[in-house]
Amino acid sequence: MFESAEIGHVVDKDTYDAEVPALREALLEAQYELHQQSRFPVIVLINGIEGAGKGETVKLLNEWMDPRLIEVRTFDQQTDEELARPPAWRYWRMLPAKGRMGIFFGNWYSQMLQGRVHGQIKDPRLDQAINGAERLEKMLCDEGALIFKFWFHLSKKQMKARLKGLKDDPLHSWRISPLDWQQSQTYDKFVKYGERVLRRTSRDYAPWHVIEGADSYYRSLTVGRILLDGMRQALHRSRIKAERVNVAPLPPLDDQVTLLDSLDMTLRLDKADYEEQLITEQARFSGLLRDKRMRRHALVAVFEGNDAAGKGGAIRRVAAALDPRQYSIVPIAAPTEEERAHPYMWRFWRHIPARGKFTVFDRSWYGRVLVERVEGFCSKADWLRAYSEINDFEEQIADAGVVVVKFWLAIDKETQLERFQEREEIPFKRFKITEDDWRNRDKWDDYRAAVCDMVDRTSTEISPWTLIEANDKRWARVKVLRTLNEALEEAFERSAKQARKAKKGK
Amino acid sequence: MFESAEIGHVVDKDTYDAEVPALREALLEAQYELHQQSRFPVIVLINGIEGAGKGETVKLLNEWMDPRLIEVRTFDQQTDEELARPPAWRYWRMLPAKGRMGIFFGNWYSQMLQGRVHGQIKDPRLDQAINGAERLEKMLCDEGALIFKFWFHLSKKQMKARLKGLKDDPLHSWRISPLDWQQSQTYDKFVKYGERVLRRTSRDYAPWHVIEGADSYYRSLTVGRILLDGMRQALHRSRIKAERVNVAPLPPLDDQVTLLDSLDMTLRLDKADYEEQLITEQARFSGLLRDKRMRRHALVAVFEGNDAAGKGGAIRRVAAALDPRQYSIVPIAAPTEEERAHPYMWRFWRHIPARGKFTVFDRSWYGRVLVERVEGFCSKADWLRAYSEINDFEEQIADAGVVVVKFWLAIDKETQLERFQEREEIPFKRFKITEDDWRNRDKWDDYRAAVCDMVDRTSTEISPWTLIEANDKRWARVKVLRTLNEALEEAFERSAKQARKAKKGK
């Protein structure tokens, strides 16, 4: 993998000086074109050997191009706000918007490599991290991002020669950083695991470019040309998003019987039972959220459902159990400008709760496979790949201790009609009914199919869907609360088991 | 101030039960109307005595209204991201958007009161904090925000009775919090300083409402009614923003000689001097930013100037001196949807650097008194009050150690014409010239007047304007760098002096 970056590539000063002016101009032009189109972001990952020119290259790119359109991001120490959330959160919050370039100096690769080289993680965890990186990049590319991955390389001999040269030169010996010395010890390991990482994450949509770092003229010209070619190609492509469909749609069911049909829509609670059970489940919920085991977890509840199925009412009964400082409710509507300038999942990552906290999503990331699918707001390729992106997302946050509970509140068509009519009649409910609701109702069967697909493809062990029979609001509210309670208790129990196991293992 | 909240207001259960349903309905309706209009945000500040029902009221409001449109914010421990920035940053980042309600449970008042009661600050600092709060609220109201300030009160007798009641009741004694005990010691001080704060910050645009907290029916009904009345009035007002002009415009100058006329536009550097001085100032700048004294400061540089005055080129020469990880450049263009949903200064507060960092604003908060004034994008009242809002803002960040350096790059009309023509001719510069630039040029004199007003009103000791003679780009770039260096050196010197003084004082 690194052989061709150890053969001593050199560019002489004359060639360099002759080539740079035109290259700079072309890079600037590509950059302004990128900004003017604002169709996609450019993400540049900088990795490799210390002393191979990573920092110098980043500096040079900022000089060659317009630094006002570049964001250089470093990821050293995590802040406490980052530590309280799933690991990927820090990268998501730093993603550049469409039309801009983000240079990630230090990124998911540096994190996994440092971890493996210093023995904090073993191969299986490394492979998991590799897999996570692949999925993240695949998703970013599917959303239109242009990704460049540069590995700056030095052979062991080159590295040693460089260190020796610096050390012997009193004027430059201060340029040897602690990282340099550390790496001279761990070079072999670093290259070995680097090779594994590069091999497994070099993909057609985001290949690695290994750059021999010893000669700065060669290095700079090569990086500049790769960026220029890649940007030009992407800028001239008529449409960034691939229309390839990676997942075939589910075949229609032969018997036309869906999961939704299997619900017993007559389930109900009378008033006395409701009041008793509601208060019991609310007290239980309140206790669980104040439980000290909650400090290691966070809770995310997703509310989806037919229009007028009673999401708002159910959410209010959940909230009523709690101190308002413990939760926040995020209503998901049409995305804002900033949200549209980022990948689809960005707007949800923003609201992932810190440990100990609870976030309610009133509608959610499932919008893409529900309303966006049915109304044609995104392409078929987009919503088909969304299923796996969503599963990846939920797995990532679950791995970090977030308990994810998802509700589909189902009512039948007659009940919906009654509620719509009631909303139109009662003054303070008139805000809750719009033309859109009636239009959606006409697409009842399309939504039904979308819901069944969604549940089939995204009800996972990690975060199963709970279908709520919601013709009776009382039944629905109690079932929602009970489900939340059971999910938290299970999660607490599971972590306790793991803790015991870990203790035994020692 | 608190007398009328110590007379034992009571509402009986029947009255309460009879009134609540209509009140809730009306509150919900107002809330939906607020959301539908999305013209202004509602900010509710919750302060007062422990045990007077603050928490209960917040919880009740979330039950009465739709919690999906409410954000409850608490401000306890500062996170390390908050600690690295000016104190007000944490409040700015939590401001609710137009159409939503933010309940600030714990806020600037709690912070200043705790500090004073526990002796961390003395009266002069308290008065400064009071003054800061006043200015912040005035600005929020001028931007359209509706602010409610509730002080929940208990007389000393009521407080003692409550504590005794709880203590003697084995079922409820756990409800006494450490804060309760603490307060029973500091009640007199708390009320004394509370009185001072309320007296000085109760203004027509954001008055305090002192609520007697002993009787929960009385308390809840009163708060609900105040909110309802206030929201209704604001919703029916045809325009939220006051059109009162608080500052008279500057009179025209008799002799027509402005600051800009006093610049010597022939100043220039030849190539050799330029190269030598540029490299010297860049090295000096790089050294200052790596200086360990920089850890106690942050640097903000504002670049404003005529179109084609060379802002971009100057910024690139500044950036070229540094490691790209040290700075970020924020180009200010038309505000995004989210930015428009917040007060004008919100979009700048977002980008305030953490300690040790450097942010370049390519155009800035001065847009309001330049382009927005000249093009009529905001009302006269808006840009007239902007001068003092800007001075407040710069004072706040300067107080937190941020060094603010502001440049106006001035060229004359002929030079601009030459540069415009050059831009139209050179292919990779064609992105830099638009119809807008030509249109702005037609308003040369209007912009000139706006610039002179701006400099007169916002060139303060804390953050003076530096006018840069920019007909010669070389001269301009060197002067920019030199000014930055001098500002940093002065700031370092000033903090060293203060440190010596503080040491002596001990």
mmCIF file with all atom_site columns, N, CA, C and O in Angstrom, chain A residues 473-487:
data_model
loop_
_atom_site.group_PDB
_atom_site.id
_atom_site.type_symbol
_atom_site.label_atom_id
_atom_site.label_alt_id
_atom_site.label_comp_id
_atom_site.label_asym_id
_atom_site.label_entity_id
_atom_site.label_seq_id
_atom_site.pdbx_PDB_ins_code
_atom_site.Cartn_x
_atom_site.Cartn_y
_atom_site.Cartn_z
_atom_site.occupancy
_atom_site.B_iso_or_equiv
_atom_site.pdbx_formal_charge
_atom_site.auth_seq_id
_atom_site.auth_comp_id
_atom_site.auth_asym_id
_atom_site.auth_atom_id
_atom_site.pdbx_PDB_model_num
ATOM 1  N N  . LYS A 1 473 ? -57.507 7.101  23.163 1.00 0.00 ? 473 LYS A N  1
ATOM 2  C CA . LYS A 1 473 ? -56.362 7.888  23.609 1.00 0.00 ? 473 LYS A CA 1
ATOM 3  C C  . LYS A 1 473 ? -55.817 7.417  24.949 1.00 0.00 ? 473 LYS A C  1
ATOM 4  O O  . LYS A 1 473 ? -54.619 7.474  25.204 1.00 0.00 ? 473 LYS A O  1
ATOM 5  N N  . ARG A 1 474 ? -56.720 6.982  25.803 1.00 0.00 ? 474 ARG A N  1
ATOM 6  C CA . ARG A 1 474 ? -56.280 6.552  27.136 1.00 0.00 ? 474 ARG A CA 1
ATOM 7  C C  . ARG A 1 474 ? -55.364 5.335  27.021 1.00 0.00 ? 474 ARG A C  1
ATOM 8  O O  . ARG A 1 474 ? -54.299 5.273  27.637 1.00 0.00 ? 474 ARG A O  1
ATOM 9  N N  . TRP A 1 475 ? -55.831 4.351  26.261 1.00 0.00 ? 475 TRP A N  1
ATOM 10 C CA . TRP A 1 475 ? -55.031 3.156  26.057 1.00 0.00 ? 475 TRP A CA 1
ATOM 11 C C  . TRP A 1 475 ? -53.643 3.543  25.512 1.00 0.00 ? 475 TRP A C  1
ATOM 12 O O  . TRP A 1 475 ? -52.614 3.053  25.976 1.00 0.00 ? 475 TRP A O  1
ATOM 13 N N  . ALA A 1 476 ? -53.644 4.433  24.523 1.00 0.00 ? 476 ALA A N  1
ATOM 14 C CA . ALA A 1 476 ? -52.394 4.802  23.857 1.00 0.00 ? 476 ALA A CA 1
ATOM 15 C C  . ALA A 1 476 ? -51.422 5.452  24.843 1.00 0.00 ? 476 ALA A C  1
ATOM 16 O O  . ALA A 1 476 ? -50.237 5.108  24.892 1.00 0.00 ? 476 ALA A O  1
ATOM 17 N N  . ARG A 1 477 ? -51.910 6.370  25.650 1.00 0.00 ? 477 ARG A N  1
ATOM 18 C CA . ARG A 1 477 ? -51.024 7.105  26.553 1.00 0.00 ? 477 ARG A CA 1
ATOM 19 C C  . ARG A 1 477 ? -50.384 6.193  27.593 1.00 0.00 ? 477 ARG A C  1
ATOM 20 O O  . ARG A 1 477 ? -49.191 6.300  27.885 1.00 0.00 ? 477 ARG A O  1
ATOM 21 N N  . VAL A 1 478 ? -51.207 5.298  28.125 1.00 0.00 ? 478 VAL A N  1
ATOM 22 C CA . VAL A 1 478 ? -50.658 4.393  29.134 1.00 0.00 ? 478 VAL A CA 1
ATOM 23 C C  . VAL A 1 478 ? -49.646 3.447  28.493 1.00 0.00 ? 478 VAL A C  1
ATOM 24 O O  . VAL A 1 478 ? -48.572 3.187  29.041 1.00 0.00 ? 478 VAL A O  1
ATOM 25 N N  . LYS A 1 479 ? -49.949 2.965  27.294 1.00 0.00 ? 479 LYS A N  1
ATOM 26 C CA . LYS A 1 479 ? -49.027 2.025  26.647 1.00 0.00 ? 479 LYS A CA 1
ATOM 27 C C  . LYS A 1 479 ? -47.694 2.714  26.316 1.00 0.00 ? 479 LYS A C  1
ATOM 28 O O  . LYS A 1 479 ? -46.633 2.113  26.437 1.00 0.00 ? 479 LYS A O  1
ATOM 29 N N  . VAL A 1 480 ? -47.765 3.963  25.917 1.00 0.00 ? 480 VAL A N  1
ATOM 30 C CA . VAL A 1 480 ? -46.541 4.717  25.637 1.00 0.00 ? 480 VAL A CA 1
ATOM 31 C C  . VAL A 1 480 ? -45.673 4.798  26.890 1.00 0.00 ? 480 VAL A C  1
ATOM 32 O O  . VAL A 1 480 ? -44.482 4.468  26.874 1.00 0.00 ? 480 VAL A O  1
ATOM 33 N N  . LEU A 1 481 ? -46.278 5.212  27.978 1.00 0.00 ? 481 LEU A N  1
ATOM 34 C CA . LEU A 1 481 ? -45.495 5.348  29.210 1.00 0.00 ? 481 LEU A CA 1
ATOM 35 C C  . LEU A 1 481 ? -44.944 4.003  29.681 1.00 0.00 ? 481 LEU A C  1
ATOM 36 O O  . LEU A 1 481 ? -43.787 3.907  30.099 1.00 0.00 ? 481 LEU A O  1
ATOM 37 N N  . ARG A 1 482 ? -45.771 2.973  29.591 1.00 0.00 ? 482 ARG A N  1
ATOM 38 C CA . ARG A 1 482 ? -45.321 1.660  30.054 1.00 0.00 ? 482 ARG A CA 1
ATOM 39 C C  . ARG A 1 482 ? -44.134 1.183  29.210 1.00 0.00 ? 482 ARG A C  1
ATOM 40 O O  . ARG A 1 482 ? -43.176 0.612  29.726 1.00 0.00 ? 482 ARG A O  1
ATOM 41 N N  . THR A 1 483 ? -44.214 1.423  27.921 1.00 0.00 ? 483 THR A N  1
ATOM 42 C CA . THR A 1 483 ? -43.125 0.997  27.037 1.00 0.00 ? 483 THR A CA 1
ATOM 43 C C  . THR A 1 483 ? -41.827 1.721  27.376 1.00 0.00 ? 483 THR A C  1
ATOM 44 O O  . THR A 1 483 ? -40.750 1.123  27.400 1.00 0.00 ? 483 THR A O  1
ATOM 45 N N  . LEU A 1 484 ? -41.921 3.007  27.638 1.00 0.00 ? 484 LEU A N  1
ATOM 46 C CA . LEU A 1 484 ? -40.730 3.764  28.027 1.00 0.00 ? 484 LEU A CA 1
ATOM 47 C C  . LEU A 1 484 ? -40.123 3.189  29.305 1.00 0.00 ? 484 LEU A C  1
ATOM 48 O O  . LEU A 1 484 ? -38.909 2.998  29.414 1.00 0.00 ? 484 LEU A O  1
ATOM 49 N N  . ASN A 1 485 ? -41.003 2.899  30.257 1.00 0.00 ? 485 ASN A N  1
ATOM 50 C CA . ASN A 1 485 ? -40.514 2.361  31.526 1.00 0.00 ? 485 ASN A CA 1
ATOM 51 C C  . ASN A 1 485 ? -39.810 1.024  31.340 1.00 0.00 ? 485 ASN A C  1
ATOM 52 O O  . ASN A 1 485 ? -38.743 0.779  31.900 1.00 0.00 ? 485 ASN A O  1
ATOM 53 N N  . GLU A 1 486 ? -40.437 0.172  30.531 1.00 0.00 ? 486 GLU A N  1
ATOM 54 C CA . GLU A 1 486 ? -39.829 -1.151 30.338 1.00 0.00 ? 486 GLU A CA 1
ATOM 55 C C  . GLU A 1 486 ? -38.483 -1.021 29.630 1.00 0.00 ? 486 GLU A C  1
ATOM 56 O O  . GLU A 1 486 ? -37.524 -1.716 29.964 1.00 0.00 ? 486 GLU A O  1
ATOM 57 N N  . ALA A 1 487 ? -38.415 -0.102 28.677 1.00 0.00 ? 487 ALA A N  1
ATOM 58 C CA . ALA A 1 487 ? -37.155 0.063  27.938 1.00 0.00 ? 487 ALA A CA 1
ATOM 59 C C  . ALA A 1 487 ? -36.045 0.535  28.876 1.00 0.00 ? 487 ALA A C  1
ATOM 60 O O  . ALA A 1 487 ? -34.910 0.046  28.816 1.00 0.00 ? 487 ALA A O  1
#
